[in-house]
Amino acid sequence: MVDFESKPNYGVEDLRKLLHLLCSPEGCPWDSAQTHQSIRRNLLEEAYEAAEAIDSGDMAHLQEELGDVLMQVVFHSDMAERAGYFNLDDVADETCKKLVRRHPHVFGGQKANNSDESLVFWDQIKREEKSQNTVSETLESVAKSLPGLWRAEKIQKKAADAGFNVENASGALSSLREEFSELEAAISAGAGISEEIGDLIFSIVNVARFFDIDPETAVAKSCDKFTSRFKRLEALAFSQGKRIEDMSAADTDKLYRRAKSEG
């Protein structure tokens, strides 16, 4: 039997002990076999599930999902500690120091009159910490592991903050039309289509940015809308004694337009 005390309630230190035990030779074979890379996706998935719980407004669900995110942090920290790199306290220590450094308007003599000014302090200190002396370096620092739309948005914002920006939404729409024309030309030529599609999506993100629209959220809503309409389309097909798989493209398009008009 492993040595772990059963309690009616546990704290963060208990979670650390539990993960350490599970990853030990006496613990779980699966847990002890993991590496930072092997559970990398787990960390991302748990973060997205926590985000979905936030969107649902279900606080009990959010508590559960935040626990799963915390478990991943403790899991990675335990692996790093075993390898002699750092432990959970080191992670907390660095985070606390970073928060103090990047809030000079709270812990120092600076003053921020609003949230925008607070972000100016944060970004400026972050650039200094990362030794980012050029705008290009700040663009390169945007994590490549971010979802593409968020990465595009962050890169565009950093470039805009440095003064590289179209003047208004009309200018962004003009760039979008230009990219669409280039995509049409690439399709006609049968070459460079992937690159032009990427440029078109990048331009769409720029338009969204002018209206303070989160592109990932916008796409997620479109996915939900399409799924809802497709469900209605399929119901209409069933009501006619048909299956979508057996219908022509023209017939399914007609049903989709009807489903779309109904809401």
C-alpha atoms as an extended CHARMM CRD file, in Angstrom:
* protein
*
       263  EXT
         1         1  MET       CA              0.0000000000        0.0000000000        0.0000000000  PROA      1               0.0000000000
         2         2  VAL       CA              1.1940000000        3.4960000000       -0.7890000000  PROA      2               0.0000000000
         3         3  ASP       CA              1.5230000000        6.0590000000        1.9770000000  PROA      3               0.0000000000
         4         4  PHE       CA             -1.1140000000        8.7250000000        1.3210000000  PROA      4               0.0000000000
         5         5  GLU       CA             -3.4150000000       10.0440000000        4.0080000000  PROA      5               0.0000000000
         6         6  SER       CA             -7.1200000000       10.0270000000        3.2630000000  PROA      6               0.0000000000
         7         7  LYS       CA             -8.7800000000       13.3250000000        4.2510000000  PROA      7               0.0000000000
         8         8  PRO       CA            -12.2360000000       14.8700000000        3.9780000000  PROA      8               0.0000000000
         9         9  ASN       CA            -10.6360000000       17.8660000000        2.2240000000  PROA      9               0.0000000000
        10        10  TYR       CA             -7.3190000000       18.4200000000        0.4390000000  PROA      10              0.0000000000
        11        11  GLY       CA             -5.1590000000       21.4300000000       -0.4400000000  PROA      11              0.0000000000
        12        12  VAL       CA             -2.5450000000       22.2970000000       -3.0430000000  PROA      12              0.0000000000
        13        13  GLU       CA              0.2430000000       20.6790000000       -1.0200000000  PROA      13              0.0000000000
        14        14  ASP       CA             -1.7610000000       17.4450000000       -0.9290000000  PROA      14              0.0000000000
        15        15  LEU       CA             -2.0840000000       17.5880000000       -4.7070000000  PROA      15              0.0000000000
        16        16  ARG       CA              1.6720000000       17.9720000000       -5.0370000000  PROA      16              0.0000000000
        17        17  LYS       CA              2.2860000000       14.9690000000       -2.7720000000  PROA      17              0.0000000000
        18        18  LEU       CA             -0.2810000000       12.9050000000       -4.6440000000  PROA      18              0.0000000000
        19        19  LEU       CA              1.2370000000       13.6250000000       -8.0710000000  PROA      19              0.0000000000
        20        20  HSD       CA              4.7070000000       12.9200000000       -6.7020000000  PROA      20              0.0000000000
        21        21  LEU       CA              3.4720000000        9.5660000000       -5.4200000000  PROA      21              0.0000000000
        22        22  LEU       CA              1.7000000000        8.6700000000       -8.6690000000  PROA      22              0.0000000000
        23        23  CYS       CA              4.8390000000        9.4290000000      -10.6670000000  PROA      23              0.0000000000
        24        24  SER       CA              7.0890000000        7.3840000000       -8.3800000000  PROA      24              0.0000000000
        25        25  PRO       CA              8.1430000000        3.7610000000       -9.0730000000  PROA      25              0.0000000000
        26        26  GLU       CA              5.5670000000        2.6820000000       -6.4760000000  PROA      26              0.0000000000
        27        27  GLY       CA              2.8240000000        4.7020000000       -8.1530000000  PROA      27              0.0000000000
        28        28  CYS       CA              1.0010000000        4.4430000000      -11.4680000000  PROA      28              0.0000000000
        29        29  PRO       CA              2.9200000000        2.9230000000      -14.4280000000  PROA      29              0.0000000000
        30        30  TRP       CA              1.2520000000        5.3360000000      -16.8610000000  PROA      30              0.0000000000
        31        31  ASP       CA              1.9550000000        8.4640000000      -14.7920000000  PROA      31              0.0000000000
        32        32  SER       CA              5.5660000000        7.5180000000      -14.1530000000  PROA      32              0.0000000000
        33        33  ALA       CA              6.1680000000        6.9190000000      -17.8710000000  PROA      33              0.0000000000
        34        34  GLN       CA              5.0860000000       10.4020000000      -18.9840000000  PROA      34              0.0000000000
        35        35  THR       CA              7.3340000000       13.2200000000      -20.2040000000  PROA      35              0.0000000000
        36        36  HSD       CA              6.7230000000       16.9410000000      -20.7350000000  PROA      36              0.0000000000
        37        37  GLN       CA              6.2140000000       16.2590000000      -24.4390000000  PROA      37              0.0000000000
        38        38  SER       CA              3.9070000000       13.2580000000      -23.9930000000  PROA      38              0.0000000000
        39        39  ILE       CA              1.3960000000       15.2550000000      -21.9170000000  PROA      39              0.0000000000
        40        40  ARG       CA              1.8350000000       18.5390000000      -23.7820000000  PROA      40              0.0000000000
        41        41  ARG       CA             -1.4900000000       18.0760000000      -25.5510000000  PROA      41              0.0000000000
        42        42  ASN       CA             -3.1930000000       17.2090000000      -22.2420000000  PROA      42              0.0000000000
        43        43  LEU       CA             -2.2720000000       20.6400000000      -20.9000000000  PROA      43              0.0000000000
        44        44  LEU       CA             -3.7500000000       22.3450000000      -23.9620000000  PROA      44              0.0000000000
        45        45  GLU       CA             -6.9290000000       20.2620000000      -23.8790000000  PROA      45              0.0000000000
        46        46  GLU       CA             -7.5020000000       20.9400000000      -20.1720000000  PROA      46              0.0000000000
        47        47  ALA       CA             -7.0700000000       24.6750000000      -20.7620000000  PROA      47              0.0000000000
        48        48  TYR       CA             -9.6580000000       24.6030000000      -23.5450000000  PROA      48              0.0000000000
        49        49  GLU       CA            -12.0720000000       22.6160000000      -21.3860000000  PROA      49              0.0000000000
        50        50  ALA       CA            -11.6800000000       25.2190000000      -18.6410000000  PROA      50              0.0000000000
        51        51  ALA       CA            -12.4330000000       27.9260000000      -21.2110000000  PROA      51              0.0000000000
        52        52  GLU       CA            -15.5840000000       26.0570000000      -22.2440000000  PROA      52              0.0000000000
        53        53  ALA       CA            -16.6440000000       25.8880000000      -18.5890000000  PROA      53              0.0000000000
        54        54  ILE       CA            -16.1750000000       29.6650000000      -18.3370000000  PROA      54              0.0000000000
        55        55  ASP       CA            -18.3550000000       30.1460000000      -21.4070000000  PROA      55              0.0000000000
        56        56  SER       CA            -21.0620000000       27.9020000000      -19.9410000000  PROA      56              0.0000000000
        57        57  GLY       CA            -21.2290000000       29.9190000000      -16.7240000000  PROA      57              0.0000000000
        58        58  ASP       CA            -21.3350000000       26.6700000000      -14.7440000000  PROA      58              0.0000000000
        59        59  MET       CA            -19.1470000000       27.4170000000      -11.7080000000  PROA      59              0.0000000000
        60        60  ALA       CA            -19.1180000000       23.8280000000      -10.4460000000  PROA      60              0.0000000000
        61        61  HSD       CA            -17.8680000000       22.7170000000      -13.8520000000  PROA      61              0.0000000000
        62        62  LEU       CA            -15.2970000000       25.5250000000      -13.8440000000  PROA      62              0.0000000000
        63        63  GLN       CA            -14.0020000000       24.3960000000      -10.4470000000  PROA      63              0.0000000000
        64        64  GLU       CA            -13.4990000000       20.8970000000      -11.8110000000  PROA      64              0.0000000000
        65        65  GLU       CA            -11.7670000000       22.0470000000      -14.9870000000  PROA      65              0.0000000000
        66        66  LEU       CA             -9.4720000000       24.4900000000      -13.1720000000  PROA      66              0.0000000000
        67        67  GLY       CA             -8.4830000000       21.5510000000      -10.9970000000  PROA      67              0.0000000000
        68        68  ASP       CA             -7.5070000000       19.6300000000      -14.1180000000  PROA      68              0.0000000000
        69        69  VAL       CA             -5.4030000000       22.5780000000      -15.3260000000  PROA      69              0.0000000000
        70        70  LEU       CA             -3.7530000000       22.8270000000      -11.9090000000  PROA      70              0.0000000000
        71        71  MET       CA             -3.0470000000       19.1040000000      -11.9940000000  PROA      71              0.0000000000
        72        72  GLN       CA             -1.1630000000       19.5700000000      -15.2610000000  PROA      72              0.0000000000
        73        73  VAL       CA              0.9400000000       22.3670000000      -13.7430000000  PROA      73              0.0000000000
        74        74  VAL       CA              1.7900000000       20.2050000000      -10.7350000000  PROA      74              0.0000000000
        75        75  PHE       CA              2.4640000000       17.2060000000      -13.0060000000  PROA      75              0.0000000000
        76        76  HSD       CA              4.9840000000       19.1280000000      -15.1190000000  PROA      76              0.0000000000
        77        77  SER       CA              6.5720000000       20.6670000000      -12.0390000000  PROA      77              0.0000000000
        78        78  ASP       CA              7.0450000000       17.2530000000      -10.4310000000  PROA      78              0.0000000000
        79        79  MET       CA              8.7320000000       15.8850000000      -13.5540000000  PROA      79              0.0000000000
        80        80  ALA       CA             11.0380000000       18.9130000000      -13.6620000000  PROA      80              0.0000000000
        81        81  GLU       CA             11.8670000000       18.5060000000       -9.9740000000  PROA      81              0.0000000000
        82        82  ARG       CA             12.8120000000       14.8610000000      -10.4500000000  PROA      82              0.0000000000
        83        83  ALA       CA             15.1260000000       15.8960000000      -13.2850000000  PROA      83              0.0000000000
        84        84  GLY       CA             16.7400000000       18.5710000000      -11.0980000000  PROA      84              0.0000000000
        85        85  TYR       CA             15.4250000000       21.6410000000      -12.9070000000  PROA      85              0.0000000000
        86        86  PHE       CA             12.7590000000       23.3140000000      -10.7380000000  PROA      86              0.0000000000
        87        87  ASN       CA              9.7960000000       22.5230000000       -8.4960000000  PROA      87              0.0000000000
        88        88  LEU       CA              6.3100000000       23.9080000000       -7.9010000000  PROA      88              0.0000000000
        89        89  ASP       CA              7.6000000000       26.4520000000       -5.3620000000  PROA      89              0.0000000000
        90        90  ASP       CA             10.0750000000       27.7340000000       -7.9600000000  PROA      90              0.0000000000
        91        91  VAL       CA              7.1960000000       28.1580000000      -10.4050000000  PROA      91              0.0000000000
        92        92  ALA       CA              5.1730000000       30.1060000000       -7.8300000000  PROA      92              0.0000000000
        93        93  ASP       CA              8.2440000000       32.1560000000       -6.8390000000  PROA      93              0.0000000000
        94        94  GLU       CA              8.9640000000       33.2410000000      -10.4210000000  PROA      94              0.0000000000
        95        95  THR       CA              5.2990000000       34.0560000000      -11.0360000000  PROA      95              0.0000000000
        96        96  CYS       CA              5.0480000000       36.2170000000       -7.8960000000  PROA      96              0.0000000000
        97        97  LYS       CA              8.2420000000       38.0830000000       -8.7670000000  PROA      97              0.0000000000
        98        98  LYS       CA              7.0160000000       38.6570000000      -12.3120000000  PROA      98              0.0000000000
        99        99  LEU       CA              3.6750000000       40.0390000000      -11.0880000000  PROA      99              0.0000000000
       100       100  VAL       CA              5.4200000000       42.4510000000       -8.7290000000  PROA      100             0.0000000000
       101       101  ARG       CA              7.8970000000       43.5980000000      -11.4240000000  PROA      101             0.0000000000
       102       102  ARG       CA              5.2050000000       44.1620000000      -14.0170000000  PROA      102             0.0000000000
       103       103  HSD       CA              2.9080000000       46.1360000000      -11.7060000000  PROA      103             0.0000000000
       104       104  PRO       CA              5.0480000000       49.1740000000      -10.8320000000  PROA      104             0.0000000000
       105       105  HSD       CA              1.8210000000       51.1790000000      -10.5960000000  PROA      105             0.0000000000
       106       106  VAL       CA              0.7960000000       48.9530000000       -7.6730000000  PROA      106             0.0000000000
       107       107  PHE       CA              4.0760000000       48.0370000000       -5.9860000000  PROA      107             0.0000000000
       108       108  GLY       CA              6.2200000000       50.9830000000       -7.0930000000  PROA      108             0.0000000000
       109       109  GLY       CA              6.0470000000       54.7150000000       -7.6550000000  PROA      109             0.0000000000
       110       110  GLN       CA              4.3740000000       54.6150000000      -11.0620000000  PROA      110             0.0000000000
       111       111  LYS       CA              0.7320000000       55.5120000000      -11.6840000000  PROA      111             0.0000000000
       112       112  ALA       CA             -1.7980000000       53.9780000000      -14.0560000000  PROA      112             0.0000000000
       113       113  ASN       CA             -5.0850000000       55.8070000000      -14.5330000000  PROA      113             0.0000000000
       114       114  ASN       CA             -6.7970000000       53.0100000000      -16.4410000000  PROA      114             0.0000000000
       115       115  SER       CA             -6.3890000000       49.4470000000      -17.6800000000  PROA      115             0.0000000000
       116       116  ASP       CA             -4.7760000000       50.5660000000      -20.9480000000  PROA      116             0.0000000000
       117       117  GLU       CA             -1.9970000000       52.3550000000      -19.0780000000  PROA      117             0.0000000000
       118       118  SER       CA             -1.5260000000       49.2710000000      -16.9020000000  PROA      118             0.0000000000
       119       119  LEU       CA             -0.9520000000       47.2020000000      -20.0470000000  PROA      119             0.0000000000
       120       120  VAL       CA              1.6220000000       49.7180000000      -21.2870000000  PROA      120             0.0000000000
       121       121  PHE       CA              3.6790000000       49.1250000000      -18.1360000000  PROA      121             0.0000000000
       122       122  TRP       CA              3.2820000000       45.3550000000      -18.4790000000  PROA      122             0.0000000000
       123       123  ASP       CA              4.3500000000       45.2700000000      -22.1430000000  PROA      123             0.0000000000
       124       124  GLN       CA              7.2500000000       47.6530000000      -21.6520000000  PROA      124             0.0000000000
       125       125  ILE       CA              8.6770000000       45.6980000000      -18.7150000000  PROA      125             0.0000000000
       126       126  LYS       CA              8.1240000000       42.4130000000      -20.5470000000  PROA      126             0.0000000000
       127       127  ARG       CA             10.1390000000       43.6720000000      -23.5280000000  PROA      127             0.0000000000
       128       128  GLU       CA             12.9450000000       44.7350000000      -21.2230000000  PROA      128             0.0000000000
       129       129  GLU       CA             12.9540000000       41.3540000000      -19.4640000000  PROA      129             0.0000000000
       130       130  LYS       CA             13.0600000000       39.4970000000      -22.7750000000  PROA      130             0.0000000000
       131       131  SER       CA             15.7200000000       41.8720000000      -24.2070000000  PROA      131             0.0000000000
       132       132  GLN       CA             13.4500000000       42.6840000000      -27.1200000000  PROA      132             0.0000000000
       133       133  ASN       CA             15.0420000000       45.7150000000      -28.7400000000  PROA      133             0.0000000000
       134       134  THR       CA             13.1920000000       45.6740000000      -32.0610000000  PROA      134             0.0000000000
       135       135  VAL       CA              9.5740000000       45.3290000000      -33.1480000000  PROA      135             0.0000000000
       136       136  SER       CA             10.5310000000       42.2290000000      -35.1420000000  PROA      136             0.0000000000
       137       137  GLU       CA             11.7050000000       40.5570000000      -31.9470000000  PROA      137             0.0000000000
       138       138  THR       CA              8.3440000000       41.2160000000      -30.2950000000  PROA      138             0.0000000000
       139       139  LEU       CA              6.5590000000       39.6430000000      -33.2730000000  PROA      139             0.0000000000
       140       140  GLU       CA              8.8480000000       36.6240000000      -33.1730000000  PROA      140             0.0000000000
       141       141  SER       CA              8.1330000000       36.2340000000      -29.4600000000  PROA      141             0.0000000000
       142       142  VAL       CA              4.4500000000       35.4740000000      -30.0670000000  PROA      142             0.0000000000
       143       143  ALA       CA              4.0500000000       31.7750000000      -29.2950000000  PROA      143             0.0000000000
       144       144  LYS       CA              3.8960000000       29.5970000000      -32.3950000000  PROA      144             0.0000000000
       145       145  SER       CA              1.7840000000       27.1020000000      -30.4260000000  PROA      145             0.0000000000
       146       146  LEU       CA             -1.1380000000       29.5510000000      -30.2400000000  PROA      146             0.0000000000
       147       147  PRO       CA             -4.1990000000       28.8590000000      -32.3950000000  PROA      147             0.0000000000
       148       148  GLY       CA             -3.5220000000       30.5020000000      -35.7560000000  PROA      148             0.0000000000
       149       149  LEU       CA             -6.1950000000       33.1860000000      -35.4770000000  PROA      149             0.0000000000
       150       150  TRP       CA             -5.0270000000       34.3090000000      -32.0340000000  PROA      150             0.0000000000
       151       151  ARG       CA             -1.3980000000       34.3270000000      -33.1670000000  PROA      151             0.0000000000
       152       152  ALA       CA             -2.3190000000       36.4410000000      -36.1870000000  PROA      152             0.0000000000
       153       153  GLU       CA             -4.2630000000       38.8630000000      -33.9860000000  PROA      153             0.0000000000
       154       154  LYS       CA             -1.3980000000       39.2660000000      -31.4940000000  PROA      154             0.0000000000
       155       155  ILE       CA              1.1780000000       39.8010000000      -34.2410000000  PROA      155             0.0000000000
       156       156  GLN       CA             -1.0270000000       42.4070000000      -35.9170000000  PROA      156             0.0000000000
       157       157  LYS       CA             -1.6390000000       44.2380000000      -32.6400000000  PROA      157             0.0000000000
       158       158  LYS       CA              2.0630000000       44.3940000000      -31.8130000000  PROA      158             0.0000000000
       159       159  ALA       CA              2.8140000000       45.7120000000      -35.3050000000  PROA      159             0.0000000000
       160       160  ALA       CA             -0.0180000000       48.2550000000      -34.9740000000  PROA      160             0.0000000000
       161       161  ASP       CA              1.2820000000       49.4140000000      -31.5870000000  PROA      161             0.0000000000
       162       162  ALA       CA              4.5790000000       50.1680000000      -33.3320000000  PROA      162             0.0000000000
       163       163  GLY       CA              2.7710000000       52.2730000000      -35.9380000000  PROA      163             0.0000000000
       164       164  PHE       CA              2.4230000000       49.7220000000      -38.7500000000  PROA      164             0.0000000000
       165       165  ASN       CA             -1.2970000000       49.7250000000      -39.3760000000  PROA      165             0.0000000000
       166       166  VAL       CA             -3.9510000000       50.7090000000      -41.8890000000  PROA      166             0.0000000000
       167       167  GLU       CA             -5.8550000000       53.7850000000      -40.7660000000  PROA      167             0.0000000000
       168       168  ASN       CA             -9.3080000000       52.3030000000      -40.3530000000  PROA      168             0.0000000000
       169       169  ALA       CA            -11.6260000000       49.3820000000      -41.0240000000  PROA      169             0.0000000000
       170       170  SER       CA            -12.1060000000       50.5850000000      -44.5930000000  PROA      170             0.0000000000
       171       171  GLY       CA             -8.3850000000       50.1770000000      -45.1900000000  PROA      171             0.0000000000
       172       172  ALA       CA             -8.4980000000       46.6980000000      -43.6730000000  PROA      172             0.0000000000
       173       173  LEU       CA            -11.4030000000       45.7680000000      -45.9690000000  PROA      173             0.0000000000
       174       174  SER       CA             -9.4670000000       47.0670000000      -48.9610000000  PROA      174             0.0000000000
       175       175  SER       CA             -6.5380000000       44.8110000000      -48.0480000000  PROA      175             0.0000000000
       176       176  LEU       CA             -8.9810000000       41.9100000000      -47.6410000000  PROA      176             0.0000000000
       177       177  ARG       CA            -10.3640000000       42.4670000000      -51.1680000000  PROA      177             0.0000000000
       178       178  GLU       CA             -6.8310000000       42.5840000000      -52.5300000000  PROA      178             0.0000000000
       179       179  GLU       CA             -5.9720000000       39.2810000000      -50.8840000000  PROA      179             0.0000000000
       180       180  PHE       CA             -9.1780000000       37.7320000000      -52.2140000000  PROA      180             0.0000000000
       181       181  SER       CA             -8.2170000000       38.7880000000      -55.7480000000  PROA      181             0.0000000000
       182       182  GLU       CA             -4.7860000000       37.2430000000      -55.2690000000  PROA      182             0.0000000000
       183       183  LEU       CA             -6.4110000000       34.0040000000      -54.1220000000  PROA      183             0.0000000000
       184       184  GLU       CA             -8.6160000000       33.9580000000      -57.2250000000  PROA      184             0.0000000000
       185       185  ALA       CA             -5.5190000000       34.4630000000      -59.3810000000  PROA      185             0.0000000000
       186       186  ALA       CA             -3.7060000000       31.6460000000      -57.5840000000  PROA      186             0.0000000000
       187       187  ILE       CA             -6.6660000000       29.2970000000      -58.1200000000  PROA      187             0.0000000000
       188       188  SER       CA             -6.7270000000       30.1980000000      -61.8160000000  PROA      188             0.0000000000
       189       189  ALA       CA             -2.9900000000       29.5670000000      -62.0580000000  PROA      189             0.0000000000
       190       190  GLY       CA             -3.2010000000       26.3950000000      -59.9980000000  PROA      190             0.0000000000
       191       191  ALA       CA             -0.2710000000       27.4470000000      -57.8170000000  PROA      191             0.0000000000
       192       192  GLY       CA              0.2870000000       29.1940000000      -54.4790000000  PROA      192             0.0000000000
       193       193  ILE       CA             -3.2690000000       28.5530000000      -53.3160000000  PROA      193             0.0000000000
       194       194  SER       CA             -2.3310000000       27.5500000000      -49.7570000000  PROA      194             0.0000000000
       195       195  GLU       CA             -0.2130000000       30.6710000000      -49.2730000000  PROA      195             0.0000000000
       196       196  GLU       CA             -2.9530000000       32.9590000000      -50.5780000000  PROA      196             0.0000000000
       197       197  ILE       CA             -5.5870000000       31.3110000000      -48.3870000000  PROA      197             0.0000000000
       198       198  GLY       CA             -3.3280000000       31.9940000000      -45.3930000000  PROA      198             0.0000000000
       199       199  ASP       CA             -2.9470000000       35.6300000000      -46.4380000000  PROA      199             0.0000000000
       200       200  LEU       CA             -6.7160000000       35.9700000000      -46.8500000000  PROA      200             0.0000000000
       201       201  ILE       CA             -7.3780000000       34.5630000000      -43.3730000000  PROA      201             0.0000000000
       202       202  PHE       CA             -4.6980000000       36.8600000000      -41.9400000000  PROA      202             0.0000000000
       203       203  SER       CA             -6.4840000000       39.8340000000      -43.5400000000  PROA      203             0.0000000000
       204       204  ILE       CA             -9.8520000000       38.7250000000      -42.1580000000  PROA      204             0.0000000000
       205       205  VAL       CA             -8.3240000000       38.7170000000      -38.6680000000  PROA      205             0.0000000000
       206       206  ASN       CA             -7.1630000000       42.2870000000      -39.2800000000  PROA      206             0.0000000000
       207       207  VAL       CA            -10.7180000000       43.3530000000      -40.1180000000  PROA      207             0.0000000000
       208       208  ALA       CA            -11.9990000000       41.6550000000      -36.9530000000  PROA      208             0.0000000000
       209       209  ARG       CA             -9.3830000000       43.4980000000      -34.9060000000  PROA      209             0.0000000000
       210       210  PHE       CA            -10.7790000000       46.8790000000      -35.9540000000  PROA      210             0.0000000000
       211       211  PHE       CA            -14.1260000000       45.9150000000      -34.4360000000  PROA      211             0.0000000000
       212       212  ASP       CA            -12.6240000000       44.3520000000      -31.2880000000  PROA      212             0.0000000000
       213       213  ILE       CA            -13.9570000000       40.9550000000      -32.3520000000  PROA      213             0.0000000000
       214       214  ASP       CA            -12.1340000000       37.8600000000      -31.1260000000  PROA      214             0.0000000000
       215       215  PRO       CA            -11.6350000000       35.8790000000      -34.3670000000  PROA      215             0.0000000000
       216       216  GLU       CA            -11.5630000000       32.5210000000      -32.5730000000  PROA      216             0.0000000000
       217       217  THR       CA            -14.8610000000       33.2980000000      -30.8510000000  PROA      217             0.0000000000
       218       218  ALA       CA            -16.3910000000       34.4670000000      -34.1180000000  PROA      218             0.0000000000
       219       219  VAL       CA            -15.3770000000       31.2550000000      -35.8910000000  PROA      219             0.0000000000
       220       220  ALA       CA            -16.6170000000       29.1430000000      -32.9700000000  PROA      220             0.0000000000
       221       221  LYS       CA            -20.0350000000       30.8060000000      -33.2100000000  PROA      221             0.0000000000
       222       222  SER       CA            -20.0900000000       30.1770000000      -36.9660000000  PROA      222             0.0000000000
       223       223  CYS       CA            -19.2800000000       26.5160000000      -36.3460000000  PROA      223             0.0000000000
       224       224  ASP       CA            -22.1670000000       26.2730000000      -33.8780000000  PROA      224             0.0000000000
       225       225  LYS       CA            -24.4850000000       28.0460000000      -36.3160000000  PROA      225             0.0000000000
       226       226  PHE       CA            -23.5230000000       25.7560000000      -39.1920000000  PROA      226             0.0000000000
       227       227  THR       CA            -23.9720000000       22.6680000000      -37.0080000000  PROA      227             0.0000000000
       228       228  SER       CA            -27.4330000000       23.8550000000      -35.9520000000  PROA      228             0.0000000000
       229       229  ARG       CA            -28.4730000000       24.5220000000      -39.5420000000  PROA      229             0.0000000000
       230       230  PHE       CA            -27.0800000000       21.1950000000      -40.7010000000  PROA      230             0.0000000000
       231       231  LYS       CA            -29.0830000000       19.4430000000      -38.0060000000  PROA      231             0.0000000000
       232       232  ARG       CA            -32.2120000000       21.1780000000      -39.3220000000  PROA      232             0.0000000000
       233       233  LEU       CA            -31.2380000000       20.2490000000      -42.8880000000  PROA      233             0.0000000000
       234       234  GLU       CA            -30.9100000000       16.6000000000      -41.9240000000  PROA      234             0.0000000000
       235       235  ALA       CA            -34.2650000000       16.6710000000      -40.1490000000  PROA      235             0.0000000000
       236       236  LEU       CA            -35.8700000000       18.0840000000      -43.2990000000  PROA      236             0.0000000000
       237       237  ALA       CA            -34.2780000000       15.3090000000      -45.3550000000  PROA      237             0.0000000000
       238       238  PHE       CA            -35.5450000000       12.6600000000      -42.9500000000  PROA      238             0.0000000000
       239       239  SER       CA            -39.0390000000       14.1650000000      -43.1030000000  PROA      239             0.0000000000
       240       240  GLN       CA            -38.9230000000       13.5030000000      -46.8620000000  PROA      240             0.0000000000
       241       241  GLY       CA            -37.7620000000        9.9380000000      -46.3040000000  PROA      241             0.0000000000
       242       242  LYS       CA            -34.2520000000       10.7390000000      -47.5690000000  PROA      242             0.0000000000
       243       243  ARG       CA            -30.6870000000       10.5290000000      -46.2860000000  PROA      243             0.0000000000
       244       244  ILE       CA            -28.2380000000       13.3280000000      -46.9940000000  PROA      244             0.0000000000
       245       245  GLU       CA            -25.6550000000       10.8400000000      -48.2040000000  PROA      245             0.0000000000
       246       246  ASP       CA            -28.0270000000        9.7530000000      -50.9940000000  PROA      246             0.0000000000
       247       247  MET       CA            -29.0500000000       13.2460000000      -52.1520000000  PROA      247             0.0000000000
       248       248  SER       CA            -27.5090000000       15.3600000000      -54.8910000000  PROA      248             0.0000000000
       249       249  ALA       CA            -25.4920000000       18.4750000000      -54.0680000000  PROA      249             0.0000000000
       250       250  ALA       CA            -28.2440000000       20.6410000000      -55.6010000000  PROA      250             0.0000000000
       251       251  ASP       CA            -30.9170000000       19.0570000000      -53.3890000000  PROA      251             0.0000000000
       252       252  THR       CA            -28.8900000000       19.3550000000      -50.1810000000  PROA      252             0.0000000000
       253       253  ASP       CA            -28.0850000000       22.9740000000      -51.0490000000  PROA      253             0.0000000000
       254       254  LYS       CA            -31.7990000000       23.6810000000      -51.4730000000  PROA      254             0.0000000000
       255       255  LEU       CA            -32.5440000000       22.1390000000      -48.0720000000  PROA      255             0.0000000000
       256       256  TYR       CA            -29.6980000000       24.0490000000      -46.4750000000  PROA      256             0.0000000000
       257       257  ARG       CA            -31.0290000000       27.3420000000      -47.8020000000  PROA      257             0.0000000000
       258       258  ARG       CA            -34.4350000000       26.4650000000      -46.3560000000  PROA      258             0.0000000000
       259       259  ALA       CA            -32.8740000000       25.5500000000      -43.0000000000  PROA      259             0.0000000000
       260       260  LYS       CA            -30.9480000000       28.8270000000      -43.0820000000  PROA      260             0.0000000000
       261       261  SER       CA            -34.0740000000       30.8790000000      -43.7670000000  PROA      261             0.0000000000
       262       262  GLU       CA            -35.8280000000       29.2690000000      -40.8170000000  PROA      262             0.0000000000
       263       263  GLY       CA            -33.2240000000       30.5610000000      -38.3660000000  PROA      263             0.0000000000
